[in-house]
Amino acid sequence: MQENCIFCKIAAGEIPSATIYEDEVCRVILDIAPAAKGHAILLPKKHFANIFEIDKETAGSILYTASRVAAAMKEALGCDGINLLQNNGPAAGQTVFHLHIHIIPRFENDGLLPTWEQGSYADGEAAEVAQKIQNCLK
Ligand code: 5GP
Ligand code: ZN
């Protein structure tokens, strides 16, 4: 547990929350300022600031849990779709620096999340960019 991390305290149950699910790896709670009713956040119990720090076991476990909660949310709320959203770093919109996955119920035309303008690659550029990233895979 990280000192002064609110999500560590919530995940550990030290601060009460509207909990949907809990196991030894994570807790899933309702977001306090939801994009839509039912918007949940999944908090690993181990502190990772972001995706760059996560370990393989936690990564596997939390994605599986997110899939189960998403299915439950679809059935319970009758939503048309679900976004999993996971922000890393202030530039990507992260405001709480304990890794979490947003699970957001979506309804047709709810306009909740912006869509981006689709870009393109010049000839050969996609292969170059893919290679550049691949070279840094650990
Ligand atoms: P981020 O922008 O870092 O991806 O998302 C942080 C999210 O955590 C926000 O959606 C915010 O509403 C939620 N949040 C921040 N503090 C609390 C809290 O104390 N309790 C709960 N349930 N959600 C929180
Ligand atoms: Zn933490």
Coordinates of C-alpha atoms and ligand atoms in Angstrom, one line a residue:
M1 CA 0.0 0.0 0.0
Q2 CA 1.2 3.5 -0.9
E3 CA 1.0 6.2 1.8
N4 CA -1.5 8.9 0.9
C5 CA -3.0 7.0 -2.0
I6 CA -6.8 7.2 -1.8
F7 CA -7.3 4.3 -4.2
C8 CA -5.1 2.1 -2.1
K9 CA -7.3 2.9 0.9
I10 CA -10.5 2.3 -1.0
A11 CA -9.2 -0.9 -2.6
A12 CA -8.2 -2.2 0.9
G13 CA -11.7 -1.3 2.3
E14 CA -10.3 1.3 4.7
I15 CA -12.5 4.0 3.0
P16 CA -16.1 2.8 2.3
S17 CA -17.2 2.6 -1.3
A18 CA -20.2 1.4 -3.4
T19 CA -18.6 -2.0 -4.2
I20 CA -19.8 -4.1 -7.0
Y21 CA -17.1 -6.8 -6.7
E22 CA -14.1 -7.7 -4.7
D23 CA -11.5 -10.5 -4.8
E24 CA -7.9 -10.9 -3.6
V25 CA -6.6 -8.9 -6.6
C26 CA -9.0 -6.0 -7.0
R27 CA -12.1 -4.1 -6.0
V28 CA -14.6 -2.7 -8.4
I29 CA -16.6 0.3 -7.2
L30 CA -18.9 3.0 -8.6
D31 CA -17.1 6.1 -9.7
I32 CA -17.9 9.0 -7.4
A33 CA -18.5 11.4 -10.4
P34 CA -19.9 9.0 -13.0
A35 CA -20.0 9.7 -16.8
A36 CA -23.3 7.7 -16.6
K37 CA -25.1 5.9 -13.8
G38 CA -23.3 2.6 -13.2
H39 CA -19.9 3.9 -14.4
A40 CA -17.5 1.8 -12.4
I41 CA -13.7 1.8 -11.7
L42 CA -11.7 -1.3 -11.1
L43 CA -8.8 -0.8 -8.6
P44 CA -6.1 -3.4 -8.1
K45 CA -5.2 -3.9 -4.4
K46 CA -1.5 -3.6 -5.2
H47 CA -0.4 -0.1 -5.9
F48 CA 0.8 0.5 -9.5
A49 CA 0.8 4.1 -10.6
N50 CA 0.0 3.3 -14.2
I51 CA 0.1 0.6 -16.9
F52 CA 3.9 1.0 -17.2
E53 CA 4.3 -0.6 -13.7
I54 CA 1.7 -3.4 -13.8
D55 CA 2.7 -7.1 -13.4
K56 CA 1.5 -10.0 -15.6
E57 CA -0.6 -11.7 -13.0
T58 CA -2.5 -8.6 -12.0
A59 CA -2.9 -7.6 -15.7
G60 CA -4.5 -10.9 -16.6
S61 CA -6.7 -11.0 -13.5
I62 CA -8.1 -7.5 -13.8
L63 CA -9.0 -7.8 -17.5
Y64 CA -10.9 -10.9 -16.8
T65 CA -12.7 -9.3 -13.9
A66 CA -13.5 -6.2 -16.1
S67 CA -15.1 -8.6 -18.6
R68 CA -17.3 -10.1 -16.0
V69 CA -18.4 -6.8 -14.6
A70 CA -19.0 -5.5 -18.1
A71 CA -21.3 -8.4 -18.8
A72 CA -23.1 -7.9 -15.5
M73 CA -23.5 -4.2 -16.3
K74 CA -24.9 -4.9 -19.7
E75 CA -27.5 -7.3 -18.3
A76 CA -28.4 -5.1 -15.3
L77 CA -28.6 -1.7 -17.0
G78 CA -29.6 -2.8 -20.5
C79 CA -26.9 -0.6 -22.0
D80 CA -26.0 -1.0 -25.7
G81 CA -22.3 -1.1 -25.2
I82 CA -19.5 -0.7 -22.7
N83 CA -16.2 1.2 -22.9
L84 CA -13.2 0.1 -20.9
L85 CA -11.0 3.1 -20.5
Q86 CA -7.6 3.3 -18.8
N87 CA -5.7 6.5 -18.6
N88 CA -2.0 6.7 -18.1
G89 CA -0.3 10.0 -17.3
P90 CA -1.8 13.5 -17.2
A91 CA -1.6 13.9 -20.9
A92 CA -3.9 11.0 -21.3
G93 CA -6.3 12.3 -18.7
Q94 CA -5.1 10.4 -15.6
T95 CA -6.0 12.3 -12.4
V96 CA -5.6 9.6 -9.8
F97 CA -2.1 8.0 -9.9
H98 CA -3.1 4.5 -8.9
L99 CA -3.9 2.4 -11.9
H100 CA -7.6 1.8 -12.6
I101 CA -9.9 0.7 -15.4
H102 CA -13.1 2.7 -16.1
I103 CA -16.0 0.5 -17.0
I104 CA -18.6 2.8 -18.6
P105 CA -22.1 1.8 -19.8
R106 CA -22.9 3.3 -23.2
F107 CA -26.3 3.9 -24.9
E108 CA -26.8 4.7 -28.5
N109 CA -26.2 8.4 -29.3
D110 CA -25.3 9.2 -25.6
G111 CA -22.4 11.3 -26.9
L112 CA -20.3 10.5 -23.8
L113 CA -16.9 10.0 -25.2
P114 CA -15.4 12.1 -28.0
T115 CA -14.4 10.3 -31.2
W116 CA -11.2 11.3 -32.9
E117 CA -10.7 12.4 -36.5
Q118 CA -9.2 9.5 -38.4
G119 CA -5.7 10.1 -39.5
S120 CA -3.6 8.2 -42.1
Y121 CA -0.1 7.0 -42.9
A122 CA 2.1 7.8 -45.8
D123 CA 3.5 4.9 -47.9
G124 CA 5.8 2.8 -45.7
E125 CA 5.2 4.9 -42.6
A126 CA 2.9 2.3 -40.8
A127 CA 5.6 -0.4 -41.1
E128 CA 8.2 2.1 -39.8
V129 CA 6.2 3.1 -36.8
A130 CA 5.3 -0.5 -36.0
Q131 CA 8.9 -1.5 -36.2
K132 CA 10.0 1.4 -34.0
I133 CA 7.6 0.3 -31.3
Q134 CA 8.4 -3.4 -31.7
N135 CA 12.1 -2.5 -31.1
C136 CA 11.3 -1.3 -27.6
L137 CA 9.2 -4.3 -26.6
K138 CA 10.6 -5.9 -23.4
Ligands
5GP1 P1 -8.8 9.2 -14.1 O1 -9.1 10.5 -14.7 O2 -7.5 9.2 -13.2 O3 -8.7 8.1 -15.2 O4 -10.0 8.8 -13.2 C1 -10.1 9.0 -11.9 C2 -11.6 8.7 -11.5 O5 -11.7 8.5 -10.2 C3 -12.6 9.9 -11.9 O6 -13.6 9.4 -12.7 C4 -13.1 10.3 -10.5 O7 -14.5 10.6 -10.5 C5 -12.9 9.0 -9.7 N1 -12.6 9.3 -8.3 C6 -11.8 10.1 -7.7 N2 -11.8 10.1 -6.4 C7 -12.7 9.1 -6.1 C8 -13.2 8.6 -4.8 O8 -12.8 9.0 -3.7 N3 -14.1 7.7 -4.9 C9 -14.6 7.2 -6.1 N4 -15.6 6.2 -6.0 N5 -14.2 7.6 -7.3 C10 -13.2 8.6 -7.3
ZN2 ZN -2.5 3.3 -4.5

